[in-house]
Short mmCIF file of C-alpha atoms in Angstrom, two decimals:
data_model
loop_
_atom_site.label_atom_id
_atom_site.label_comp_id
_atom_site.label_asym_id
_atom_site.label_seq_id
_atom_site.Cartn_x
_atom_site.Cartn_y
_atom_site.Cartn_z
CA MET M 1 0.04 0.18 0.20
CA LYS M 2 1.57 3.44 -0.81
CA ILE M 3 1.04 6.18 1.40
CA ALA M 4 1.60 10.16 -0.26
CA HIS M 5 1.97 12.42 2.47
CA LEU M 6 0.83 16.10 1.55
CA ALA M 7 2.58 18.58 4.50
CA ALA M 8 3.65 22.49 4.00
CA HIS M 9 6.38 21.52 5.69
CA LEU M 10 7.98 19.16 8.45
CA GLY M 11 9.03 20.90 11.29
CA GLY M 12 8.15 21.53 14.80
CA GLY M 13 5.60 19.07 16.19
CA VAL M 14 4.23 17.82 13.10
CA GLY M 15 7.80 16.83 11.75
CA LYS M 16 8.68 15.17 15.30
CA ALA M 17 5.45 13.09 15.06
CA HIS M 18 6.47 11.68 11.79
CA ALA M 19 9.75 11.51 12.48
CA ALA M 20 8.74 9.22 16.01
CA ILE M 21 5.78 6.96 13.78
CA ARG M 22 8.44 6.09 10.48
CA GLY M 23 11.16 5.24 13.41
CA VAL M 24 8.83 2.13 14.38
CA ASP M 25 7.30 1.47 11.18
CA PRO M 26 8.65 -1.51 9.55
CA ARG M 27 6.67 -0.61 5.84
CA ALA M 28 7.94 3.00 6.36
CA ALA M 29 9.32 2.76 2.58
CA ASP M 30 5.94 2.50 1.46
CA HIS M 31 5.16 6.23 2.73
CA THR M 32 6.15 9.36 0.42
CA TYR M 33 6.22 12.77 1.68
CA LEU M 34 5.22 15.95 -0.62
CA LEU M 35 6.81 19.02 1.15
CA LEU M 36 5.30 22.67 -0.76
CA GLU M 37 7.89 24.48 1.19
CA SER M 38 11.69 23.58 1.94
CA PRO M 39 12.46 22.69 4.86
CA ARG M 40 14.42 25.37 7.70
CA ASP M 41 15.62 22.69 10.27
CA ARG M 42 16.16 19.26 8.25
CA ARG M 43 16.35 17.18 11.78
CA TYR M 44 12.83 15.62 11.14
CA CYS M 45 12.73 15.07 7.46
CA GLU M 46 16.66 13.41 7.49
CA ALA M 47 15.15 10.76 10.60
CA ILE M 48 12.45 10.30 7.97
CA GLU M 49 14.57 9.52 5.29
CA ALA M 50 16.48 7.66 7.31
CA SER M 51 13.10 5.36 8.61
CA GLY M 52 13.58 4.76 4.82
CA ALA M 53 10.20 7.03 3.73
CA ASN M 54 10.80 8.94 0.43
CA LEU M 55 10.85 12.68 0.65
CA MET M 56 10.64 15.02 -2.08
CA GLU M 57 11.14 19.02 -1.50
CA CYS M 58 8.47 21.43 -3.36
CA PRO M 59 8.12 18.45 -6.34
CA GLU M 60 7.05 19.72 -9.96
CA PRO M 61 3.34 20.29 -10.34
CA ALA M 62 3.64 16.85 -12.50
CA LEU M 63 5.55 14.73 -10.58
CA MET M 64 3.42 15.71 -7.23
CA GLN M 65 0.10 14.63 -9.23
CA ARG M 66 1.63 11.42 -10.40
CA VAL M 67 2.63 10.79 -7.17
CA LEU M 68 -0.55 11.49 -5.65
CA SER M 69 -2.76 9.31 -8.10
CA GLU M 70 -0.04 6.27 -7.96
CA ALA M 71 -0.87 6.29 -4.08
CA ASP M 72 -3.83 4.18 -2.35
CA ILE M 73 -3.76 7.03 0.25
CA ILE M 74 -3.26 10.38 0.84
CA GLN M 75 -2.92 11.83 3.91
CA VAL M 76 -2.87 15.81 4.35
CA GLU M 77 -1.02 17.18 6.97
CA PHE M 78 -3.67 19.94 7.82
CA TRP M 79 -3.26 23.25 9.62
CA ASN M 80 -3.73 26.72 8.18
CA HIS M 81 -0.81 26.93 6.10
CA PRO M 82 -1.51 29.50 3.33
CA ARG M 83 0.78 26.62 0.73
CA LEU M 84 -1.58 24.04 2.04
CA TYR M 85 -5.01 26.22 1.23
CA GLU M 86 -3.96 26.26 -2.21
CA VAL M 87 -3.05 23.29 -3.16
CA LEU M 88 -6.23 22.02 -1.91
CA ALA M 89 -8.47 24.70 -3.29
CA LYS M 90 -6.66 25.54 -6.61
CA THR M 91 -5.14 22.69 -7.98
CA SER M 92 -7.30 19.51 -9.51
CA LEU M 93 -6.32 16.85 -6.99
CA PRO M 94 -6.65 13.30 -8.91
CA ALA M 95 -9.14 10.77 -7.35
CA GLY M 96 -7.61 9.24 -4.37
CA ARG M 97 -8.66 8.15 -0.43
CA TYR M 98 -8.22 11.62 0.91
CA VAL M 99 -7.31 11.34 5.33
CA PHE M 100 -6.85 14.84 7.04
CA TRP M 101 -4.46 14.46 10.07
CA CYS M 102 -5.55 17.52 11.74
CA HIS M 103 -2.62 19.66 14.01
CA ILE M 104 -4.87 22.06 15.43
CA SER M 105 -7.55 21.67 17.71
CA GLY M 106 -10.36 24.03 15.69
CA LEU M 107 -11.76 25.24 19.18
CA ALA M 108 -10.94 28.29 18.63
CA PRO M 109 -9.07 30.68 16.00
CA PRO M 110 -7.63 29.30 13.60
CA LEU M 111 -10.90 27.15 12.88
CA VAL M 112 -11.49 24.28 10.35
CA ALA M 113 -14.16 24.65 7.98
CA GLU M 114 -16.55 22.00 8.94
CA GLY M 115 -17.40 21.56 5.29
CA LEU M 116 -14.10 20.25 4.82
CA ILE M 117 -14.07 17.91 7.79
CA GLU M 118 -17.25 15.99 5.41
CA ALA M 119 -15.52 16.28 2.47
CA ALA M 120 -12.57 14.28 3.40
CA ASN M 121 -12.73 10.29 3.55
CA ALA M 122 -11.68 10.57 7.35
CA PHE M 123 -10.46 13.57 9.58
CA VAL M 124 -8.66 12.33 12.25
CA PHE M 125 -8.00 14.78 15.13
CA THR M 126 -5.18 14.83 17.32
CA SER M 127 -6.79 15.13 20.56
CA ALA M 128 -10.32 13.98 21.78
CA CYS M 129 -10.87 17.41 22.68
CA SER M 130 -11.68 18.64 19.37
CA LEU M 131 -14.88 16.15 19.12
CA ARG M 132 -17.20 18.71 19.73
CA PRO M 133 -20.90 18.01 19.84
CA GLY M 134 -22.73 18.31 16.17
CA LEU M 135 -19.42 17.84 13.92
CA ARG M 136 -19.91 14.90 10.72
CA GLY M 137 -17.95 13.24 9.13
CA ASN M 138 -15.59 9.86 9.56
CA LEU M 139 -14.11 11.36 12.51
CA SER M 140 -11.40 9.49 14.68
CA VAL M 141 -8.39 10.38 17.16
CA ILE M 142 -4.85 9.69 16.77
CA GLY M 143 -2.35 10.89 18.86
CA SER M 144 0.99 13.15 17.77
CA GLY M 145 2.60 13.41 21.15
CA PHE M 146 4.69 11.01 22.28
CA GLY M 147 7.52 10.37 25.94
CA PHE M 148 10.31 9.73 26.12
CA ASP M 149 11.35 5.79 25.33
CA ASN M 150 13.94 5.61 28.35
CA PRO M 151 13.55 8.66 30.21
CA ARG M 152 16.15 9.76 32.40
CA ARG M 153 15.11 9.38 35.88
CA ARG M 154 14.27 12.52 38.56
CA SER M 155 16.80 13.31 41.04
CA ALA M 156 15.98 15.17 44.05
CA ASN M 157 17.93 18.45 44.84
CA SER M 158 20.85 17.87 47.22
CA ASP M 159 19.81 21.38 49.02
CA GLY M 160 16.13 20.04 49.64
CA LYS M 161 14.87 22.54 46.66
CA VAL M 162 12.01 21.71 45.34
CA VAL M 163 12.33 22.60 41.48
CA GLY M 164 9.38 23.12 39.04
CA GLY M 165 9.24 23.94 35.56
CA TYR M 166 8.07 24.92 32.27
CA LEU M 167 9.45 23.88 28.67
CA GLY M 168 7.83 25.25 25.29
CA THR M 169 6.69 27.96 23.94
CA VAL M 170 7.39 31.68 26.08
CA ASP M 171 4.98 33.63 24.75
CA PHE M 172 1.46 34.26 26.01
CA VAL M 173 -0.06 32.97 22.77
CA LYS M 174 0.73 29.86 24.53
CA MET M 175 1.48 30.22 27.81
CA SER M 176 -0.64 31.32 30.66
CA PRO M 177 -0.94 35.48 31.32
CA ASP M 178 -1.26 34.18 34.84
CA PHE M 179 1.95 32.11 34.92
CA PHE M 180 3.74 34.17 37.17
CA ALA M 181 1.51 36.09 39.08
CA ALA M 182 0.74 32.44 39.99
CA VAL M 183 4.01 31.88 41.07
CA ASP M 184 4.34 35.42 42.98
CA ALA M 185 1.28 34.34 44.94
CA ILE M 186 2.08 31.75 46.72
CA ASP M 187 3.12 31.24 50.30
CA ALA M 188 5.59 28.88 50.30
CA ASP M 189 9.76 28.95 50.72
CA ASN M 190 13.01 26.80 49.17
CA PHE M 191 11.36 25.94 45.62
CA GLU M 192 11.92 27.36 42.30
CA ILE M 193 10.48 27.37 38.47
CA ARG M 194 12.82 27.22 35.70
CA VAL M 195 10.76 28.20 32.14
CA TYR M 196 13.04 26.41 29.16
CA GLY M 197 12.34 28.40 26.13
CA ALA M 198 13.27 31.34 23.34
CA CYS M 199 11.66 35.16 25.09
CA ALA M 200 13.47 38.53 23.94
CA GLU M 201 14.33 40.69 26.96
CA ASN M 202 11.38 43.20 25.44
CA ALA M 203 8.69 40.36 25.06
CA PRO M 204 5.91 40.29 27.75
CA PRO M 205 6.71 37.20 29.53
CA THR M 206 10.63 38.39 30.73
CA LEU M 207 8.69 42.04 31.73
CA SER M 208 6.44 40.14 33.89
CA HIS M 209 9.15 38.30 35.13
CA HIS M 210 11.15 41.37 36.23
CA ALA M 211 7.35 43.21 37.48
CA MET M 212 7.41 40.32 39.90
CA ARG M 213 7.48 40.91 43.84
CA HIS M 214 9.48 37.51 43.87
CA PRO M 215 11.25 37.47 40.81
CA GLU M 216 13.87 34.44 42.08
CA ARG M 217 10.98 32.26 42.51
CA VAL M 218 11.65 32.16 38.36
CA SER M 219 14.62 31.20 36.54
CA MET M 220 14.39 32.46 32.98
CA MET M 221 16.29 29.32 31.23
CA GLY M 222 16.55 30.07 27.90
CA GLN M 223 16.08 27.74 24.75
CA THR M 224 17.86 24.00 25.96
CA ASP M 225 18.84 21.39 22.82
CA ASP M 226 18.41 18.76 25.70
CA PRO M 227 14.83 18.89 26.51
CA ALA M 228 15.03 15.13 28.80
CA GLY M 229 18.51 16.44 30.74
CA ALA M 230 16.31 19.58 31.76
CA LEU M 231 13.43 17.65 32.75
CA SER M 232 15.71 15.26 34.75
CA GLN M 233 16.71 18.16 37.12
CA LEU M 234 12.90 19.13 38.43
CA ASP M 235 10.68 17.89 40.70
CA PHE M 236 6.93 18.44 39.02
CA PHE M 237 5.81 19.93 35.56
CA PHE M 238 4.23 23.67 35.85
CA TYR M 239 2.36 23.78 32.27
CA PRO M 240 -0.67 26.37 32.67
CA LEU M 241 -1.27 27.48 28.97
CA ALA M 242 -3.57 30.24 27.81
CA ARG M 243 -7.43 30.36 27.34
CA GLY M 244 -7.89 29.24 23.64
CA HIS M 245 -4.31 28.66 22.55
CA PHE M 246 -4.35 25.77 19.62
CA GLY M 247 -2.76 23.30 20.59
CA THR M 248 -3.53 19.26 20.93
CA ALA M 249 -0.80 17.32 21.32
CA GLU M 250 1.30 19.43 23.91
CA ASN M 251 4.64 16.87 23.29
CA ALA M 252 6.49 18.82 26.07
CA LEU M 253 3.81 18.11 28.54
CA VAL M 254 3.95 14.13 27.36
CA GLU M 255 7.51 14.21 27.46
CA ALA M 256 6.96 14.85 31.16
CA MET M 257 4.27 12.66 32.46
CA SER M 258 6.96 9.76 30.87
CA ALA M 259 9.45 11.47 32.64
CA GLY M 260 7.73 10.61 36.10
CA LEU M 261 6.84 14.18 36.60
CA ALA M 262 3.63 15.49 38.12
CA PRO M 263 2.05 18.28 35.68
CA LEU M 264 -0.30 20.99 37.34
CA VAL M 265 -2.37 22.57 33.86
CA LEU M 266 -5.10 24.44 33.59
CA ASP M 267 -8.30 23.24 32.48
CA ASN M 268 -8.38 23.52 28.93
CA PRO M 269 -9.72 21.12 26.46
CA ALA M 270 -6.41 20.07 25.20
CA GLU M 271 -4.66 19.11 28.98
CA MET M 272 -7.81 17.73 30.35
CA ALA M 273 -7.95 15.24 27.42
CA ILE M 274 -4.52 13.93 28.90
CA VAL M 275 -4.18 14.77 32.26
CA SER M 276 -6.63 12.98 34.34
CA HIS M 277 -7.17 15.49 38.11
CA GLY M 278 -5.96 13.82 41.71
CA GLU M 279 -5.04 10.44 39.23
CA THR M 280 -2.21 11.66 36.50
CA GLY M 281 -1.65 15.01 37.75
CA LEU M 282 -3.04 18.09 38.74
CA VAL M 283 -5.83 20.17 37.12
CA ALA M 284 -6.62 24.11 38.27
CA ALA M 285 -9.68 26.45 37.40
CA ASP M 286 -7.91 29.46 37.83
CA LEU M 287 -5.82 31.86 39.30
CA GLY M 288 -6.84 31.19 42.60
CA ASP M 289 -6.71 27.59 41.94
CA LEU M 290 -3.88 27.56 40.55
CA SER M 291 -1.97 29.41 43.62
CA GLN M 292 -3.42 27.11 45.92
CA LYS M 293 -2.36 23.57 43.77
CA LEU M 294 1.09 24.91 43.27
CA SER M 295 1.66 25.30 46.78
CA GLU M 296 0.38 21.83 47.36
CA ILE M 297 2.38 20.19 44.85
CA ILE M 298 5.62 21.77 46.34
CA GLY M 299 4.90 21.20 49.70
CA ASP M 300 4.15 17.50 49.30
CA ARG M 301 6.54 15.27 48.33
CA ARG M 302 4.30 12.34 47.96
CA LEU M 303 1.54 13.83 46.22
CA ARG M 304 4.08 14.69 43.50
CA GLU M 305 5.86 10.96 43.04
CA ARG M 306 2.31 9.28 43.36
CA LEU M 307 0.91 11.56 40.58
CA GLY M 308 4.40 11.14 38.72
CA ASP M 309 4.75 7.59 38.89
CA ALA M 310 1.15 7.44 37.95
CA ALA M 311 1.51 10.16 35.16
CA ALA M 312 4.55 7.79 33.73
CA LYS M 313 2.68 4.65 33.66
CA ASP M 314 -0.20 6.31 31.60
CA ALA M 315 2.42 7.89 29.31
CA GLN M 316 3.59 4.41 28.67
CA ARG M 317 0.43 3.32 28.00
CA ARG M 318 -1.26 6.28 25.52
CA PHE M 319 1.44 8.45 24.16
CA ARG M 320 3.64 6.01 22.39
CA PRO M 321 4.56 6.11 18.40
CA GLU M 322 3.35 2.47 17.95
CA VAL M 323 0.40 3.10 18.74
CA SER M 324 -0.62 5.97 16.44
CA ARG M 325 1.05 3.87 13.64
CA ASP M 326 -1.29 0.98 14.67
CA ALA M 327 -4.15 3.06 14.28
CA PHE M 328 -3.26 4.94 11.39
CA ALA M 329 -2.84 1.35 9.83
CA ALA M 330 -5.85 0.15 11.06
CA LEU M 331 -7.52 2.72 8.67
CA TYR M 332 -5.55 2.92 5.87
CA ALA M 333 -6.76 -0.82 5.41
CA ARG M 334 -10.38 0.42 6.09
CA LEU M 335 -10.48 3.32 3.49
CA ALA M 336 -8.35 1.09 0.91
CA ALA M 337 -11.70 -1.19 0.33
CA THR M 338 -13.39 2.08 -0.33
CA PRO M 339 -13.63 3.73 -4.03
CA ARG M 340 -11.47 6.55 -5.13
CA ALA M 341 -13.59 9.94 -5.42
CA THR M 342 -12.15 13.18 -7.02
CA PRO M 343 -12.39 15.97 -4.21
CA ASP M 344 -13.64 19.11 -4.70
CA PHE M 345 -12.07 20.97 -1.57
CA GLY M 346 -12.36 24.26 -2.69
CA SER M 347 -15.87 24.10 -2.89
CA VAL M 348 -15.51 24.37 0.80
CA LEU M 349 -12.81 26.38 1.40
CA GLY M 350 -13.26 29.03 -1.12
CA ARG M 351 -10.84 30.11 -4.20
CA ALA M 352 -8.89 32.99 -2.88
CA PRO M 353 -6.52 33.45 -0.41
CA LEU M 354 -8.84 36.01 1.35
CA ASP M 355 -11.40 33.43 1.60
CA TRP M 356 -9.08 30.59 3.54
CA TYR M 357 -7.80 33.53 5.77
CA LEU M 358 -10.76 34.28 7.05
CA GLY M 359 -12.36 30.54 7.46
CA SER M 360 -9.75 29.97 9.83
CA PHE M 361 -10.48 33.87 11.75
CA PRO M 362 -13.58 34.19 10.90
CA ASP M 363 -13.43 37.82 12.97
CA GLY M 364 -9.91 38.43 11.16
CA SER M 365 -8.13 38.82 14.32
CA ALA M 366 -4.77 36.35 14.73
CA LYS M 367 -3.51 38.39 17.64
CA GLY M 368 -0.27 37.15 18.92
CA LEU M 369 0.47 34.75 16.10
CA ALA M 370 3.97 34.37 15.25
CA PRO M 371 4.52 35.56 11.13
CA SER M 372 5.24 32.07 9.91
CA LYS M 373 1.73 30.81 11.75
CA GLY M 374 -1.06 31.22 9.37
CA SER M 375 -1.23 35.02 10.15
CA LEU M 376 -2.23 37.54 8.05
CA THR M 377 1.16 38.32 7.73
CA HIS M 378 1.99 34.92 6.67
CA PHE M 379 -0.80 34.75 3.98
CA GLN M 380 0.10 38.10 2.43
CA ALA M 381 4.40 36.69 2.68
CA CYS M 382 2.98 34.15 -0.13
CA PHE M 383 0.45 35.92 -1.88
CA PRO M 384 1.93 39.05 -1.86
CA HIS M 385 0.45 40.40 -5.29
CA ASP M 386 -3.24 39.19 -4.05
CA GLU M 387 -5.94 42.24 -4.20
CA GLY M 388 -8.33 40.72 -1.40
CA LEU M 389 -5.70 40.03 0.69
CA ASN M 390 -4.25 43.80 0.59
CA ARG M 391 -7.03 45.51 0.76
CA TYR M 392 -8.34 43.57 3.76
CA ALA M 393 -4.76 44.51 5.15
CA ARG M 394 -5.10 48.35 4.41
CA ALA M 395 -8.91 48.54 5.83
CA ALA M 396 -7.44 46.31 9.17
CA ASP M 397 -4.21 48.71 9.55
CA GLU M 398 -6.15 51.75 9.27
CA LEU M 399 -9.43 50.60 11.90
CA HIS M 400 -6.18 49.55 13.80
CA ARG M 401 -5.15 53.32 13.66
CA ARG M 402 -8.67 54.60 14.64
CA GLU M 403 -8.60 52.34 17.87
CA GLU M 404 -5.50 54.03 19.29
#
């Protein structure tokens, strides 16, 4: 069976997930990846190629058509990337069996067009949190976040200090704006929260850190190339995320759990699909509750160990690439028995870049979104001469100036 993957690129969590799955797949050579952009970071591409899978960067249209036509299954690695919309909406795609693996939650902008979900032969989310009531289509959930195979054991600090940590995107588009306030508010001593991730000196998280009454409680560690090593130095994982963030798999959270760290999270849908309160971690409802539970986990070693041990067992059972590999194999086998069909995704996505952008952000707002993450700036960079986009951007700038 030939599987063709259509992806904008294979960076970040998407590339990491595929590298892990192909790495445990004895039939990796059956998979071909068609990338619409040249990767900036080739780490995961090289791992995928090393598994025996095929990878083509920016293939010519005729070659892409041939690969897609010959595939038994066409898997679209979906998120709101302008180039992916362009291929789906404006290319005469061949008849096939189209599986979408959705790497955004769709619960908050960027949204997923419901018509696209129904038009796919199968639509796969990475988290059960995305299965909101009323969705129609051939729906399933296959995870894309995996724990470590042989995590280092957590080790107690010689000075008795309790060390918690956050690892991931250090930006309030992802981490909770209440992160530093929660740490500031508790009545506890002899603890430290380490924050791993790149953050500029004038960025909002850095400024919030400087504004704390107790800034010594938080250590901004910067980017780490050894997340497993960083996690091995922690006693628990402090991972409160922003309301409305669009993450699903939460790799850092899953990796921390696999390393035996008890997580403390907020009750966002994605985190609640991963952490069971009181069993594999603690889930807080608001800032006050977050501070209270932070005090509890700092002050109770047995609680940290009980939750951490349970989290490690749960991660070993649920969050392994073999689980996702087998789930996809079963899905492919079911779909292979169905007839091919010629899709018309443009009829539900629209035919123009502005349609695609507003389909993801109906209110036009992508505030805080990085320029390369499906923002209006990203769309303009991909389609600099599109008058509809440019006219909309000018109007948005004018409205912003008036509001100021």
